[in-house]
Amino acid sequence: MQSVADELRAVRNIDVATVELDISSLASVRSAAVSCGAMIARGEIEPLQAVICNAGGRFDWAKKYSPEGYELTFATNCLGHFLLVELLLPMMSLDGRVVFTASGTHDPDTMDGKMVGAAVEPNAIALANDGKDGAKPLSAGRRYSTSKLCTVMYAYELARRLDRAGSSIASIAFDPGSVPETGFLRDMPKVVQWLAKTSLMNWVSKRLGGTTSTLAFSGAALADLAVDPQHAGGSGGYFQAKEGKLSKVRSSKVSYDEQRALALWNDSKRLVGLLPDEEPAQLQ
């Protein structure tokens, strides 16, 4: 992390502050939030203009759990980000943005969803405890696609709460598409990692109707959603990067279910142990 920060300082001549964070660990999330607050209080950094919930993973083993005992995919892709946003929101600028990196795999009606495995019910309690007490765990693909469904629902529920509170902070969901140049497949066999980066696989994915993109384009699109003035009114939207174009599109049918989203939100609060005085007033 420090080497990347040094590279940014050298190339861009900008100030870079780093904070250690393991998004799968709720204790680490709390520690990172405290560090951010302290830096703002000391005047070392400005209030946060954007919070980008981009970390994520697919873990291709039967069962693995976070330090708090939650299934690792759900802990990493969902609960860590949920808590981080709750804790950082009071530190954001009045016109800040929260961008959640989602995935087209959340929608079982798309080819992306069909290739990975259909998302199941977005029940936070069940997902956090997947595979426990002798129960058969979900497949790695379904754990991932369901975590991304929950991510989209978090983004929408946050947008609704901010809107009701009269806040100008925006909450946006972003599908970067399939980007094989990242380290996302690092836990897969080497041959799978190699194959995913070939032009043949890219061609096959396109022919099958998959959402494909590049690291450069999706990275730039994510940055635009976070800070570009043209997306100031994007709260509550789902944006997709596909073949060099960023478009606002519809997400899955179930992602718009407000009752499911409310249950997911409240159950997530209990799972992360959010205290009453920790939740920002505009989210209550």
Coordinates of C-alpha atoms in Angstrom, one line a residue:
M1 CA 0.0 0.0 0.0
Q2 CA 2.8 2.4 0.9
S3 CA 4.5 1.8 -2.4
V4 CA 1.4 2.7 -4.3
A5 CA 1.0 5.9 -2.2
D6 CA 4.7 6.8 -3.0
E7 CA 4.1 6.2 -6.7
L8 CA 1.0 8.5 -6.7
R9 CA 3.0 11.2 -4.9
A10 CA 5.8 11.0 -7.4
V11 CA 3.7 10.9 -10.5
R12 CA 0.8 13.2 -9.6
N13 CA 2.5 15.5 -7.0
I14 CA -0.5 15.1 -4.7
D15 CA -0.9 14.5 -0.9
V16 CA -1.7 10.9 -0.1
A17 CA -2.7 9.6 3.3
T18 CA -3.0 5.9 4.0
V19 CA -5.0 4.0 6.5
E20 CA -4.6 0.3 7.2
L21 CA -7.9 -1.5 6.7
D22 CA -9.0 -5.2 6.5
I23 CA -12.5 -4.8 5.2
S24 CA -13.4 -8.4 6.3
S25 CA -12.7 -7.5 9.9
L26 CA -15.2 -5.3 11.7
A27 CA -12.6 -4.4 14.3
S28 CA -10.3 -3.2 11.6
V29 CA -13.1 -1.2 10.0
R30 CA -13.8 0.6 13.3
S31 CA -10.1 1.3 13.8
A32 CA -9.8 2.7 10.2
A33 CA -12.8 5.0 10.8
V34 CA -11.3 6.3 14.0
S35 CA -8.0 7.0 12.1
C36 CA -9.9 8.9 9.4
G37 CA -11.7 11.0 11.9
A38 CA -8.5 11.9 13.7
M39 CA -6.8 13.0 10.5
I40 CA -9.8 15.2 9.7
A41 CA -9.8 16.7 13.2
R42 CA -6.1 17.5 13.0
G43 CA -6.6 19.2 9.6
E44 CA -4.3 16.6 7.9
I45 CA -7.1 15.8 5.4
E46 CA -10.3 17.5 4.3
P47 CA -13.8 16.1 4.9
L48 CA -14.3 13.1 2.6
Q49 CA -15.6 13.9 -0.8
A50 CA -16.1 10.2 -1.7
V51 CA -16.2 6.8 -0.1
I52 CA -15.7 4.1 -2.7
C53 CA -16.7 0.6 -1.5
N54 CA -14.6 -1.3 -4.1
A55 CA -13.0 -4.1 -2.1
G56 CA -14.4 -7.5 -2.8
G57 CA -13.7 -11.1 -3.3
R58 CA -14.9 -14.5 -4.4
F59 CA -13.5 -17.3 -2.2
D60 CA -13.5 -20.6 -3.9
W61 CA -13.4 -22.9 -0.9
A62 CA -16.2 -24.6 1.0
K63 CA -16.2 -22.6 4.2
K64 CA -14.2 -19.8 5.6
Y65 CA -15.2 -17.2 8.2
S66 CA -14.2 -13.6 9.2
P67 CA -12.6 -12.8 12.6
E68 CA -16.1 -12.1 13.9
G69 CA -17.3 -15.6 12.7
Y70 CA -19.2 -14.5 9.6
E71 CA -19.0 -16.2 6.2
L72 CA -16.0 -14.5 4.5
T73 CA -17.7 -13.5 1.2
F74 CA -20.6 -11.8 3.0
A75 CA -18.3 -10.3 5.6
T76 CA -15.9 -8.9 3.0
N77 CA -18.3 -7.7 0.3
C78 CA -21.1 -6.6 2.5
L79 CA -20.8 -6.2 6.2
G80 CA -17.4 -4.4 6.2
H81 CA -18.6 -1.8 3.7
F82 CA -21.9 -1.4 5.5
L83 CA -20.2 -0.5 8.7
L84 CA -17.6 1.6 7.0
V85 CA -20.2 3.8 5.4
E86 CA -22.1 4.2 8.6
L87 CA -19.0 5.3 10.5
L88 CA -17.6 7.6 7.7
L89 CA -20.8 9.3 6.7
P90 CA -20.5 12.1 9.4
M91 CA -17.0 12.8 8.1
M92 CA -18.2 13.4 4.5
S93 CA -18.6 16.8 2.8
L94 CA -22.1 18.0 2.3
D95 CA -22.2 17.0 -1.4
G96 CA -20.1 13.8 -1.0
R97 CA -20.8 10.5 -2.8
V98 CA -20.8 6.9 -1.7
V99 CA -20.1 4.5 -4.6
F100 CA -20.7 0.8 -4.1
T101 CA -19.0 -1.5 -6.6
A102 CA -21.6 -4.1 -7.5
S103 CA -21.7 -6.7 -10.3
G104 CA -24.0 -7.8 -13.1
T105 CA -23.8 -11.3 -11.5
H106 CA -26.4 -10.1 -9.0
D107 CA -29.1 -10.4 -11.6
P108 CA -30.1 -14.1 -12.4
D109 CA -31.9 -12.9 -15.5
T110 CA -28.7 -11.8 -17.2
M111 CA -25.9 -13.9 -18.7
D112 CA -23.6 -12.6 -16.0
G113 CA -25.8 -14.0 -13.3
K114 CA -26.4 -17.3 -15.2
M115 CA -22.6 -17.9 -15.6
V116 CA -21.8 -17.4 -12.0
G117 CA -24.8 -18.8 -10.2
A118 CA -28.1 -17.3 -9.3
A119 CA -28.3 -15.1 -6.3
V120 CA -30.4 -16.4 -3.4
E121 CA -32.6 -14.5 -0.9
P122 CA -30.7 -11.5 0.5
N123 CA -31.1 -12.6 4.1
A124 CA -28.2 -11.2 6.1
I125 CA -28.5 -13.6 9.0
A126 CA -28.6 -16.6 6.8
L127 CA -25.7 -15.4 4.6
A128 CA -23.5 -14.5 7.5
N129 CA -24.0 -18.0 8.9
D130 CA -23.8 -19.9 5.7
G131 CA -22.4 -23.4 6.1
K132 CA -22.6 -23.5 9.9
D133 CA -24.0 -26.3 12.0
G134 CA -23.5 -28.9 9.4
A135 CA -25.6 -27.2 6.7
K136 CA -24.5 -27.4 3.1
P137 CA -22.8 -24.1 2.1
L138 CA -23.8 -22.2 -1.0
S139 CA -21.4 -22.5 -3.9
A140 CA -18.7 -19.8 -4.2
G141 CA -20.5 -18.4 -7.2
R142 CA -23.8 -18.0 -5.5
R143 CA -22.2 -16.5 -2.4
Y144 CA -20.6 -13.9 -4.6
S145 CA -23.6 -13.1 -6.7
T146 CA -25.8 -12.8 -3.6
S147 CA -23.3 -10.5 -1.9
K148 CA -23.5 -8.3 -4.9
L149 CA -27.3 -8.3 -4.8
C150 CA -27.0 -7.1 -1.2
T151 CA -24.5 -4.4 -2.3
V152 CA -27.0 -3.0 -4.8
M153 CA -29.7 -3.1 -2.1
Y154 CA -27.5 -1.3 0.4
A155 CA -26.8 1.5 -2.2
Y156 CA -30.5 1.9 -2.9
E157 CA -31.6 1.9 0.8
L158 CA -28.8 4.4 1.6
A159 CA -30.0 6.7 -1.2
R160 CA -33.6 6.5 0.1
R161 CA -32.6 7.4 3.6
L162 CA -30.3 10.2 2.5
D163 CA -33.1 11.6 0.3
R164 CA -35.7 11.5 3.1
A165 CA -33.2 13.3 5.4
G166 CA -32.8 16.1 2.8
S167 CA -29.1 15.2 2.4
S168 CA -27.1 16.1 -0.7
I169 CA -24.8 13.1 -0.3
A170 CA -25.3 10.7 -3.2
S171 CA -25.3 6.8 -3.0
I172 CA -24.6 5.1 -6.3
A173 CA -24.2 1.4 -7.4
F174 CA -21.6 0.6 -10.1
D175 CA -21.1 -2.5 -12.2
P176 CA -17.6 -2.4 -13.6
G177 CA -18.2 -5.4 -15.8
S178 CA -15.9 -8.4 -16.1
V179 CA -12.4 -7.0 -15.8
P180 CA -9.8 -9.9 -16.0
E181 CA -6.8 -7.7 -15.5
T182 CA -7.5 -7.3 -11.8
G183 CA -6.5 -9.7 -9.0
F184 CA -10.1 -10.9 -8.6
L185 CA -9.3 -14.4 -9.8
R186 CA -6.1 -14.8 -7.8
D187 CA -7.5 -17.7 -5.8
M188 CA -8.5 -19.6 -8.9
P189 CA -6.2 -22.2 -10.6
K190 CA -3.4 -20.5 -12.7
V191 CA -4.8 -21.9 -15.9
V192 CA -8.2 -20.3 -15.2
Q193 CA -6.5 -16.9 -14.5
W194 CA -4.5 -17.2 -17.7
L195 CA -7.6 -18.2 -19.8
A196 CA -9.7 -15.3 -18.4
K197 CA -7.2 -12.8 -19.8
T198 CA -7.1 -14.2 -23.3
S199 CA -8.8 -12.5 -26.3
L200 CA -10.6 -15.7 -26.9
M201 CA -12.4 -15.7 -23.6
N202 CA -13.2 -12.0 -24.0
W203 CA -14.8 -12.9 -27.4
V204 CA -16.7 -15.8 -26.0
S205 CA -18.0 -13.7 -23.1
K206 CA -19.3 -11.0 -25.5
R207 CA -20.9 -13.6 -27.7
L208 CA -22.7 -15.1 -24.8
G209 CA -24.0 -11.7 -23.7
G210 CA -21.7 -11.1 -20.8
T211 CA -20.7 -7.6 -19.5
T212 CA -17.1 -7.0 -20.4
S213 CA -14.8 -4.0 -19.8
T214 CA -11.2 -3.1 -19.3
L215 CA -9.3 -2.1 -16.2
A216 CA -8.6 1.4 -17.6
F217 CA -12.1 2.2 -18.6
S218 CA -13.9 0.8 -15.5
G219 CA -11.3 2.5 -13.3
A220 CA -11.9 5.8 -15.0
A221 CA -15.7 5.3 -14.8
L222 CA -15.6 4.6 -11.1
A223 CA -13.6 7.8 -10.6
D224 CA -16.1 9.8 -12.6
L225 CA -19.0 8.5 -10.6
A226 CA -17.2 9.5 -7.4
V227 CA -16.3 13.0 -8.3
D228 CA -17.4 14.2 -11.8
P229 CA -20.1 16.9 -11.6
Q230 CA -22.1 15.3 -14.3
H231 CA -23.0 12.5 -11.9
A232 CA -24.1 14.7 -9.0
G233 CA -27.7 13.7 -9.6
G234 CA -26.9 10.0 -9.8
S235 CA -28.1 9.0 -6.3
G236 CA -30.1 5.8 -6.3
G237 CA -28.9 4.8 -9.8
Y238 CA -27.2 1.7 -11.1
F239 CA -24.4 2.4 -13.6
Q240 CA -22.8 -0.2 -15.8
A241 CA -19.4 -0.1 -17.6
K242 CA -19.6 -2.1 -20.8
E243 CA -17.4 -2.1 -23.9
G244 CA -16.2 1.4 -23.4
K245 CA -19.5 3.0 -22.4
L246 CA -20.9 4.0 -19.0
S247 CA -24.7 3.8 -18.9
K248 CA -27.4 4.1 -16.3
V249 CA -29.4 0.8 -16.5
R250 CA -31.9 -1.2 -14.5
S251 CA -30.7 -3.7 -11.9
S252 CA -32.5 -6.9 -11.0
K253 CA -36.1 -7.0 -10.1
V254 CA -35.6 -8.0 -6.5
S255 CA -33.0 -5.3 -5.9
Y256 CA -35.8 -2.7 -5.9
D257 CA -37.8 -4.6 -3.2
E258 CA -37.8 -2.0 -0.4
Q259 CA -39.1 -4.4 2.3
R260 CA -36.3 -6.8 1.6
A261 CA -33.8 -3.9 1.6
L262 CA -35.1 -2.7 5.0
A263 CA -34.8 -6.1 6.5
L264 CA -31.3 -6.5 5.1
W265 CA -30.3 -3.1 6.5
N266 CA -31.7 -3.7 10.0
D267 CA -30.2 -7.2 10.2
S268 CA -26.8 -5.9 9.0
K269 CA -26.9 -3.3 11.8
R270 CA -27.3 -6.0 14.3
L271 CA -24.6 -8.2 12.8
V272 CA -22.0 -5.4 12.8
G273 CA -23.0 -4.4 16.3
L274 CA -23.8 -0.8 15.4
L275 CA -24.5 1.2 18.6
P276 CA -27.4 3.7 18.6
D277 CA -25.1 6.7 18.9
E278 CA -23.0 5.4 16.0
E279 CA -25.6 5.6 13.4
P280 CA -25.8 9.0 11.7
A281 CA -29.1 10.9 12.3
Q282 CA -30.0 11.0 8.6
L283 CA -29.9 7.2 8.4
Q284 CA -32.1 6.4 11.4

